[in-house]
Amino acid sequence: MNCRSLVRVLVASAALAAGALLSGCNSDDVSLAANAKANQPVPPKLIAAMAEKDMDLQSPILVRLFKQEAELEVWKKDRSGRFGLLKTYPICRWSGDLGPKVREGDRQAPEGFYSITPAQMNPQSAYYLAFNTGYPNAFDRALGRSGSQLMVHGDCSSRGCYAMTDEQIAEIYSLGRESFFGGQRAFQLQAYPFRMTPLNMAKHRNNPHMPFWKMIKEGYDHFEVTRQEPRVDFCEKKYVFDAVKAPNATRDPVFDAAAKCPAYAVPDEIADAVRERQQEETAETAKLIAKGTPVARLNTGIDGGMHKVFASKLPEASTGLSEGGDGQSLLLLSRAPGTIPSTVNPPRMPNLSQPEQPVVAVAATSASAAPAPTRVAAVAPTAQSDNFFSSLARKVGIGGTADATPASAPAPAKPKATEAKAPQPSIVRVTARPAETKPAAVKPALKPSISDVTAAPAPAARDPMVAGSQPIVPANSFDSRFSAAK
């Protein structure tokens, strides 16, 4: 199976290269066809997992990201036409806070729904391999949000991106490539602050980003109840999911992110299932709040997060804003899934000797309201004060002083640059990697496949492209890159 796949990829690569040369030597096509990293076959273990879950190698995929849990999920359509969970990958590094990206240079990794086309796949990334998230989409642009070159890439280093290890991104990239060879024109990327469970909604109930999170949770719920890729549109500066032509309408609705919403409907079977789910979860959230579920502590001084499986391999590292994620125990392996670069800057815990800022309740009135200055929700330990006896012992000289005064936490390290083209900070680490525009020749051509734990499947199906997504190169790149392999 794997040998046939490898032969097919090589033949397709040769056809792509030949076609590119005949059509005028399109440099992107030639680089894709000749790039060994971009053409690595899907690992045999993953192909076996697809067979067990009744999935085809080239069936459509869908990707979900969760910051707090620091996990990336790859879903794949099975032969029943529904999406099932193929594999969960721990995220090596993400930057910024919980919440959406607002402006260029804010270090935020984006949240929301995006479409990934073949044009957004970057086989020549300075961070091994990458694909562009497509930020900003039409919703982001309608709110005046700015930013560019926000990627999912390798090298475990982030300044507004989601960074995996090189071995992980090679595997994820190969899954995306195969879905394009199978005819999928774009796969959907869903990025969330955390898994949208009643417990997490209760913990973060006072976060200023909650109106936005409730809005994208609507799409999360659509996917959960249907296991189909939700159709995404925008109007009145908000997301709209699975919209269809309204009854008695003569034409399909036309959406504009900045304009008034047209008349539309949501299929009854989807609307009813989503409504029932939301009623149950709203009631569960209210019970958790009534029982005294604490509000997640709002910390400052933490830049992003890292899955525990990686943080545990680095000296003095913490998981940052990924601390306490429900999924952290799923992938505690004896070894990290991939090579952790020596230049990685893990998140550091802030100095907790400063008094905690009070939590301010925020009313969730408008889902499209612009977010307030970012304050991040995360659980952090509180420093314990000395008791009477330990203070007395110190005064009379009994006992050592090493345990008497807790050492202050190290200052947050400044992560190195990633795919973003934002200006470099004034103080640059010697080990900082060059910007994305520099060639990737300094990195090894190939990395070995990883073989970590796969998560259990769950069924889903649909293939439309998210409306308003921003292309990275001309749209005809799909045909020039992938049509030869159909």
Short mmCIF file of N, CA and C in Angstrom, two decimals, residues 230-372:
data_model
loop_
_atom_site.label_atom_id
_atom_site.label_comp_id
_atom_site.label_asym_id
_atom_site.label_seq_id
_atom_site.Cartn_x
_atom_site.Cartn_y
_atom_site.Cartn_z
N PRO A 230 -18.97 22.45 8.45
CA PRO A 230 -20.01 23.48 8.36
C PRO A 230 -19.68 24.50 7.27
N ARG A 231 -20.70 24.89 6.55
CA ARG A 231 -20.54 25.99 5.59
C ARG A 231 -20.42 27.28 6.39
N VAL A 232 -19.49 28.13 6.03
CA VAL A 232 -19.22 29.35 6.79
C VAL A 232 -19.43 30.57 5.90
N ASP A 233 -20.27 31.50 6.37
CA ASP A 233 -20.47 32.79 5.71
C ASP A 233 -20.35 33.88 6.76
N PHE A 234 -20.35 35.14 6.30
CA PHE A 234 -20.23 36.28 7.20
C PHE A 234 -21.19 37.38 6.78
N CYS A 235 -21.80 38.02 7.76
CA CYS A 235 -22.62 39.21 7.52
C CYS A 235 -22.77 39.95 8.83
N GLU A 236 -22.97 41.26 8.74
CA GLU A 236 -23.12 42.11 9.94
C GLU A 236 -22.00 41.87 10.94
N LYS A 237 -20.79 41.64 10.41
CA LYS A 237 -19.59 41.44 11.22
C LYS A 237 -19.75 40.27 12.21
N LYS A 238 -20.32 39.20 11.69
CA LYS A 238 -20.47 37.99 12.50
C LYS A 238 -20.43 36.76 11.60
N TYR A 239 -20.20 35.60 12.24
CA TYR A 239 -20.19 34.32 11.52
C TYR A 239 -21.62 33.81 11.34
N VAL A 240 -21.85 33.15 10.21
CA VAL A 240 -23.11 32.46 9.94
C VAL A 240 -22.75 31.06 9.47
N PHE A 241 -23.42 30.03 10.02
CA PHE A 241 -23.07 28.65 9.72
C PHE A 241 -24.21 27.90 9.05
N ASP A 242 -23.88 27.17 8.01
CA ASP A 242 -24.80 26.29 7.29
C ASP A 242 -26.05 27.02 6.79
N ALA A 243 -25.85 28.21 6.26
CA ALA A 243 -26.97 28.98 5.71
C ALA A 243 -27.38 28.44 4.35
N VAL A 244 -28.69 28.36 4.12
CA VAL A 244 -29.23 27.94 2.83
C VAL A 244 -30.29 28.94 2.41
N LYS A 245 -30.81 28.75 1.22
CA LYS A 245 -31.83 29.66 0.69
C LYS A 245 -33.08 29.62 1.56
N ALA A 246 -33.60 30.78 1.86
CA ALA A 246 -34.81 30.88 2.69
C ALA A 246 -36.02 30.34 1.93
N PRO A 247 -37.03 29.85 2.66
CA PRO A 247 -38.25 29.38 1.99
C PRO A 247 -38.87 30.47 1.12
N ASN A 248 -39.30 30.08 -0.04
CA ASN A 248 -39.93 30.99 -1.01
C ASN A 248 -38.96 31.98 -1.64
N ALA A 249 -37.65 31.89 -1.30
CA ALA A 249 -36.68 32.78 -1.94
C ALA A 249 -36.40 32.31 -3.36
N THR A 250 -36.12 33.26 -4.23
CA THR A 250 -35.89 32.93 -5.64
C THR A 250 -34.43 32.65 -5.97
N ARG A 251 -33.52 33.06 -5.07
CA ARG A 251 -32.10 32.82 -5.32
C ARG A 251 -31.37 32.60 -4.01
N ASP A 252 -30.18 32.07 -4.11
CA ASP A 252 -29.38 31.82 -2.93
C ASP A 252 -28.96 33.13 -2.27
N PRO A 253 -28.82 33.13 -0.95
CA PRO A 253 -28.42 34.37 -0.26
C PRO A 253 -27.00 34.77 -0.62
N VAL A 254 -26.76 36.06 -0.70
CA VAL A 254 -25.43 36.61 -0.97
C VAL A 254 -24.95 37.30 0.30
N PHE A 255 -23.80 36.89 0.79
CA PHE A 255 -23.30 37.40 2.07
C PHE A 255 -22.16 38.38 1.88
N ASP A 256 -22.17 39.40 2.72
CA ASP A 256 -21.09 40.37 2.78
C ASP A 256 -20.82 40.62 4.26
N ALA A 257 -19.56 40.42 4.67
CA ALA A 257 -19.22 40.48 6.09
C ALA A 257 -19.57 41.82 6.71
N ALA A 258 -19.49 42.91 5.95
CA ALA A 258 -19.74 44.23 6.51
C ALA A 258 -21.16 44.73 6.26
N ALA A 259 -21.97 43.95 5.54
CA ALA A 259 -23.32 44.40 5.18
C ALA A 259 -24.38 43.67 6.00
N LYS A 260 -25.61 44.11 5.83
CA LYS A 260 -26.73 43.49 6.52
C LYS A 260 -26.92 42.06 6.03
N CYS A 261 -27.32 41.18 6.93
CA CYS A 261 -27.52 39.78 6.56
C CYS A 261 -28.70 39.63 5.61
N PRO A 262 -28.55 38.83 4.56
CA PRO A 262 -29.69 38.56 3.68
C PRO A 262 -30.64 37.57 4.34
N ALA A 263 -31.80 37.37 3.73
CA ALA A 263 -32.71 36.35 4.22
C ALA A 263 -32.10 34.98 3.97
N TYR A 264 -32.05 34.15 5.00
CA TYR A 264 -31.50 32.80 4.85
C TYR A 264 -32.14 31.89 5.87
N ALA A 265 -31.90 30.61 5.74
CA ALA A 265 -32.43 29.62 6.67
C ALA A 265 -31.33 28.64 7.01
N VAL A 266 -31.49 27.91 8.10
CA VAL A 266 -30.62 26.81 8.47
C VAL A 266 -31.47 25.55 8.43
N PRO A 267 -31.01 24.49 7.79
CA PRO A 267 -31.83 23.26 7.71
C PRO A 267 -32.36 22.85 9.08
N ASP A 268 -33.62 22.44 9.12
CA ASP A 268 -34.28 22.15 10.39
C ASP A 268 -33.56 21.07 11.19
N GLU A 269 -33.07 20.03 10.50
CA GLU A 269 -32.44 18.94 11.24
C GLU A 269 -31.17 19.41 11.95
N ILE A 270 -30.44 20.37 11.31
CA ILE A 270 -29.25 20.91 11.96
C ILE A 270 -29.62 21.88 13.06
N ALA A 271 -30.54 22.79 12.76
CA ALA A 271 -30.93 23.79 13.74
C ALA A 271 -31.50 23.14 15.00
N ASP A 272 -32.32 22.11 14.84
CA ASP A 272 -32.92 21.46 16.01
C ASP A 272 -31.87 20.74 16.85
N ALA A 273 -30.94 20.04 16.18
CA ALA A 273 -29.91 19.31 16.91
C ALA A 273 -28.98 20.27 17.65
N VAL A 274 -28.63 21.38 17.01
CA VAL A 274 -27.75 22.36 17.65
C VAL A 274 -28.47 23.02 18.82
N ARG A 275 -29.75 23.34 18.65
CA ARG A 275 -30.51 23.97 19.73
C ARG A 275 -30.59 23.06 20.94
N GLU A 276 -30.85 21.79 20.70
CA GLU A 276 -30.94 20.84 21.82
C GLU A 276 -29.61 20.71 22.54
N ARG A 277 -28.52 20.64 21.79
CA ARG A 277 -27.19 20.54 22.39
C ARG A 277 -26.89 21.78 23.23
N GLN A 278 -27.18 22.95 22.67
CA GLN A 278 -26.87 24.18 23.38
C GLN A 278 -27.71 24.36 24.64
N GLN A 279 -28.95 23.93 24.61
CA GLN A 279 -29.78 24.01 25.80
C GLN A 279 -29.22 23.13 26.92
N GLU A 280 -28.79 21.92 26.56
CA GLU A 280 -28.22 21.02 27.56
C GLU A 280 -26.93 21.58 28.13
N GLU A 281 -26.07 22.13 27.27
CA GLU A 281 -24.78 22.62 27.74
C GLU A 281 -24.93 23.92 28.52
N THR A 282 -25.89 24.76 28.14
CA THR A 282 -26.14 25.98 28.90
C THR A 282 -26.60 25.65 30.32
N ALA A 283 -27.47 24.65 30.43
CA ALA A 283 -27.93 24.22 31.75
C ALA A 283 -26.79 23.64 32.57
N GLU A 284 -25.92 22.86 31.93
CA GLU A 284 -24.78 22.28 32.63
C GLU A 284 -23.80 23.36 33.08
N THR A 285 -23.58 24.36 32.23
CA THR A 285 -22.70 25.48 32.61
C THR A 285 -23.27 26.23 33.80
N ALA A 286 -24.58 26.46 33.80
CA ALA A 286 -25.21 27.16 34.93
C ALA A 286 -25.06 26.36 36.23
N LYS A 287 -25.17 25.04 36.15
CA LYS A 287 -25.00 24.21 37.35
C LYS A 287 -23.58 24.31 37.88
N LEU A 288 -22.60 24.29 36.97
CA LEU A 288 -21.20 24.38 37.38
C LEU A 288 -20.91 25.72 38.05
N ILE A 289 -21.49 26.78 37.52
CA ILE A 289 -21.30 28.10 38.13
C ILE A 289 -21.96 28.15 39.50
N ALA A 290 -23.17 27.58 39.60
CA ALA A 290 -23.89 27.58 40.88
C ALA A 290 -23.14 26.76 41.94
N LYS A 291 -22.41 25.74 41.50
CA LYS A 291 -21.65 24.91 42.43
C LYS A 291 -20.35 25.57 42.87
N GLY A 292 -20.07 26.73 42.31
CA GLY A 292 -18.87 27.44 42.71
C GLY A 292 -17.64 27.16 41.87
N THR A 293 -17.81 26.73 40.62
CA THR A 293 -16.65 26.53 39.75
C THR A 293 -15.86 27.82 39.67
N PRO A 294 -14.59 27.80 40.05
CA PRO A 294 -13.82 29.05 40.08
C PRO A 294 -13.58 29.61 38.69
N VAL A 295 -13.52 30.93 38.62
CA VAL A 295 -13.18 31.60 37.38
C VAL A 295 -11.69 31.42 37.13
N ALA A 296 -11.32 31.09 35.90
CA ALA A 296 -9.91 30.90 35.57
C ALA A 296 -9.14 32.17 35.87
N ARG A 297 -8.01 32.00 36.52
CA ARG A 297 -7.19 33.14 36.91
C ARG A 297 -6.72 33.89 35.68
N LEU A 298 -6.77 35.21 35.73
CA LEU A 298 -6.28 36.05 34.65
C LEU A 298 -4.84 36.41 34.95
N ASN A 299 -3.93 35.87 34.15
CA ASN A 299 -2.51 36.10 34.36
C ASN A 299 -1.96 37.07 33.34
N THR A 300 -0.89 37.73 33.69
CA THR A 300 -0.15 38.53 32.73
C THR A 300 1.29 38.01 32.72
N GLY A 301 1.98 38.27 31.64
CA GLY A 301 3.38 37.88 31.57
C GLY A 301 3.63 36.51 31.00
N ILE A 302 2.59 35.81 30.52
CA ILE A 302 2.79 34.51 29.87
C ILE A 302 2.51 34.67 28.39
N ASP A 303 3.41 34.20 27.56
CA ASP A 303 3.25 34.31 26.12
C ASP A 303 2.98 32.93 25.55
N GLY A 304 1.71 32.61 25.34
CA GLY A 304 1.34 31.38 24.67
C GLY A 304 1.51 30.14 25.52
N GLY A 305 1.58 29.01 24.86
CA GLY A 305 1.62 27.75 25.57
C GLY A 305 2.34 26.66 24.81
N MET A 306 2.41 25.49 25.46
CA MET A 306 3.14 24.33 24.94
C MET A 306 2.53 23.09 25.58
N HIS A 307 2.38 22.04 24.82
CA HIS A 307 1.84 20.81 25.39
C HIS A 307 2.81 20.22 26.40
N LYS A 308 2.26 19.58 27.40
CA LYS A 308 3.06 19.05 28.50
C LYS A 308 4.12 18.05 28.02
N VAL A 309 3.81 17.30 26.97
CA VAL A 309 4.77 16.30 26.49
C VAL A 309 6.07 16.95 26.03
N PHE A 310 5.99 18.21 25.56
CA PHE A 310 7.20 18.93 25.17
C PHE A 310 7.81 19.68 26.35
N ALA A 311 6.97 20.34 27.14
CA ALA A 311 7.50 21.11 28.28
C ALA A 311 8.25 20.21 29.24
N SER A 312 7.81 18.95 29.38
CA SER A 312 8.46 18.04 30.31
C SER A 312 9.87 17.65 29.87
N LYS A 313 10.19 17.89 28.60
CA LYS A 313 11.51 17.54 28.09
C LYS A 313 12.50 18.70 28.16
N LEU A 314 12.03 19.88 28.54
CA LEU A 314 12.89 21.06 28.55
C LEU A 314 13.14 21.53 29.98
N PRO A 315 14.35 21.93 30.31
CA PRO A 315 14.64 22.37 31.68
C PRO A 315 13.92 23.67 32.02
N GLU A 316 13.31 23.69 33.20
CA GLU A 316 12.64 24.87 33.73
C GLU A 316 11.51 25.38 32.84
N ALA A 317 10.97 24.53 32.00
CA ALA A 317 9.89 24.96 31.12
C ALA A 317 8.54 24.73 31.78
N SER A 318 7.57 25.55 31.42
CA SER A 318 6.20 25.34 31.85
C SER A 318 5.33 25.24 30.61
N THR A 319 4.09 24.83 30.79
CA THR A 319 3.17 24.76 29.65
C THR A 319 2.50 26.11 29.40
N GLY A 320 2.79 27.11 30.23
CA GLY A 320 2.24 28.44 30.01
C GLY A 320 0.74 28.46 30.07
N LEU A 321 0.11 29.03 29.06
CA LEU A 321 -1.34 29.12 29.02
C LEU A 321 -2.01 27.81 28.67
N SER A 322 -1.21 26.78 28.37
CA SER A 322 -1.78 25.46 28.14
C SER A 322 -1.87 24.67 29.43
N GLU A 323 -1.50 25.27 30.54
CA GLU A 323 -1.53 24.59 31.84
C GLU A 323 -2.94 24.11 32.15
N GLY A 324 -3.04 22.84 32.55
CA GLY A 324 -4.32 22.34 33.03
C GLY A 324 -5.31 21.93 31.96
N GLY A 325 -4.89 21.83 30.69
CA GLY A 325 -5.82 21.40 29.66
C GLY A 325 -6.32 20.00 29.90
N ASP A 326 -7.60 19.75 29.58
CA ASP A 326 -8.20 18.45 29.85
C ASP A 326 -7.51 17.33 29.07
N GLY A 327 -6.93 17.64 27.91
CA GLY A 327 -6.33 16.62 27.09
C GLY A 327 -4.85 16.41 27.33
N GLN A 328 -4.29 17.06 28.34
CA GLN A 328 -2.85 17.00 28.53
C GLN A 328 -2.34 15.59 28.84
N SER A 329 -3.19 14.75 29.39
CA SER A 329 -2.74 13.42 29.77
C SER A 329 -2.86 12.40 28.63
N LEU A 330 -3.40 12.81 27.49
CA LEU A 330 -3.65 11.86 26.41
C LEU A 330 -2.38 11.44 25.70
N LEU A 331 -1.38 12.30 25.68
CA LEU A 331 -0.21 12.03 24.86
C LEU A 331 1.08 12.13 25.67
N LEU A 332 1.07 11.67 26.91
CA LEU A 332 2.28 11.69 27.72
C LEU A 332 3.14 10.49 27.33
N LEU A 333 4.00 10.71 26.36
CA LEU A 333 4.79 9.63 25.81
C LEU A 333 6.15 9.58 26.49
N SER A 334 6.82 8.44 26.32
CA SER A 334 8.17 8.32 26.86
C SER A 334 9.14 9.24 26.13
N ARG A 335 8.81 9.60 24.90
CA ARG A 335 9.63 10.55 24.16
C ARG A 335 8.71 11.53 23.44
N ALA A 336 9.22 12.71 23.19
CA ALA A 336 8.43 13.71 22.49
C ALA A 336 8.20 13.28 21.05
N PRO A 337 7.04 13.57 20.48
CA PRO A 337 6.75 13.17 19.10
C PRO A 337 7.46 14.07 18.09
N GLY A 338 8.76 13.90 17.99
CA GLY A 338 9.54 14.71 17.06
C GLY A 338 10.70 15.37 17.78
N THR A 339 11.58 15.96 17.00
CA THR A 339 12.77 16.60 17.52
C THR A 339 12.45 18.01 18.00
N ILE A 340 12.85 18.33 19.23
CA ILE A 340 12.67 19.68 19.76
C ILE A 340 13.95 20.46 19.49
N PRO A 341 13.89 21.54 18.73
CA PRO A 341 15.12 22.28 18.43
C PRO A 341 15.76 22.86 19.69
N SER A 342 17.08 23.00 19.66
CA SER A 342 17.78 23.56 20.81
C SER A 342 17.48 25.04 20.99
N THR A 343 16.99 25.69 19.95
CA THR A 343 16.72 27.12 20.02
C THR A 343 15.31 27.46 20.50
N VAL A 344 14.49 26.47 20.82
CA VAL A 344 13.11 26.75 21.20
C VAL A 344 13.06 27.53 22.50
N ASN A 345 12.14 28.48 22.58
CA ASN A 345 11.90 29.25 23.79
C ASN A 345 10.55 28.83 24.38
N PRO A 346 10.53 28.01 25.40
CA PRO A 346 9.25 27.60 25.98
C PRO A 346 8.62 28.74 26.77
N PRO A 347 7.31 28.71 26.99
CA PRO A 347 6.69 29.74 27.82
C PRO A 347 7.18 29.64 29.25
N ARG A 348 7.29 30.76 29.93
CA ARG A 348 7.73 30.80 31.32
C ARG A 348 6.61 31.36 32.17
N MET A 349 6.52 30.86 33.40
CA MET A 349 5.52 31.39 34.32
C MET A 349 5.94 32.78 34.79
N PRO A 350 4.99 33.70 35.00
CA PRO A 350 5.33 35.05 35.45
C PRO A 350 5.68 35.06 36.93
N ASN A 351 6.16 36.19 37.40
CA ASN A 351 6.44 36.38 38.82
C ASN A 351 5.12 36.54 39.55
N LEU A 352 4.77 35.55 40.34
CA LEU A 352 3.46 35.55 41.01
C LEU A 352 3.48 36.32 42.32
N SER A 353 4.60 37.01 42.63
CA SER A 353 4.63 37.80 43.86
C SER A 353 3.80 39.05 43.74
N GLN A 354 3.49 39.46 42.49
CA GLN A 354 2.65 40.62 42.29
C GLN A 354 1.21 40.27 42.63
N PRO A 355 0.44 41.21 43.21
CA PRO A 355 -0.96 40.91 43.54
C PRO A 355 -1.78 40.66 42.29
N GLU A 356 -2.67 39.73 42.39
CA GLU A 356 -3.52 39.37 41.24
C GLU A 356 -4.51 40.49 40.97
N GLN A 357 -4.69 40.78 39.69
CA GLN A 357 -5.66 41.79 39.30
C GLN A 357 -7.08 41.25 39.47
N PRO A 358 -7.99 42.10 39.91
CA PRO A 358 -9.37 41.61 40.09
C PRO A 358 -10.00 41.24 38.77
N VAL A 359 -10.88 40.25 38.81
CA VAL A 359 -11.60 39.80 37.62
C VAL A 359 -12.83 40.68 37.44
N VAL A 360 -13.00 41.20 36.26
CA VAL A 360 -14.14 42.08 35.97
C VAL A 360 -15.12 41.33 35.10
N ALA A 361 -16.34 41.24 35.54
CA ALA A 361 -17.37 40.54 34.76
C ALA A 361 -17.69 41.33 33.50
N VAL A 362 -17.87 40.62 32.41
CA VAL A 362 -18.16 41.26 31.13
C VAL A 362 -19.46 40.67 30.60
N ALA A 363 -20.39 41.53 30.25
CA ALA A 363 -21.66 41.06 29.71
C ALA A 363 -21.48 40.67 28.26
N ALA A 364 -22.00 39.49 27.89
CA ALA A 364 -21.88 38.99 26.52
C ALA A 364 -23.04 39.54 25.70
N THR A 365 -22.92 40.82 25.30
CA THR A 365 -24.03 41.46 24.62
C THR A 365 -23.91 41.39 23.11
N SER A 366 -22.72 41.57 22.58
CA SER A 366 -22.56 41.59 21.14
C SER A 366 -21.43 40.68 20.73
N ALA A 367 -21.73 39.71 19.90
CA ALA A 367 -20.70 38.75 19.47
C ALA A 367 -19.65 39.40 18.60
N SER A 368 -19.98 40.52 17.98
CA SER A 368 -19.02 41.13 17.07
C SER A 368 -18.28 42.29 17.70
N ALA A 369 -18.47 42.51 18.99
CA ALA A 369 -17.79 43.62 19.64
C ALA A 369 -16.29 43.41 19.60
N ALA A 370 -15.55 44.51 19.41
CA ALA A 370 -14.09 44.40 19.37
C ALA A 370 -13.58 44.04 20.75
N PRO A 371 -12.61 43.12 20.84
CA PRO A 371 -12.12 42.67 22.13
C PRO A 371 -11.38 43.76 22.88
N ALA A 372 -11.46 43.71 24.21
CA ALA A 372 -10.74 44.65 25.05
C ALA A 372 -9.27 44.27 25.05
#
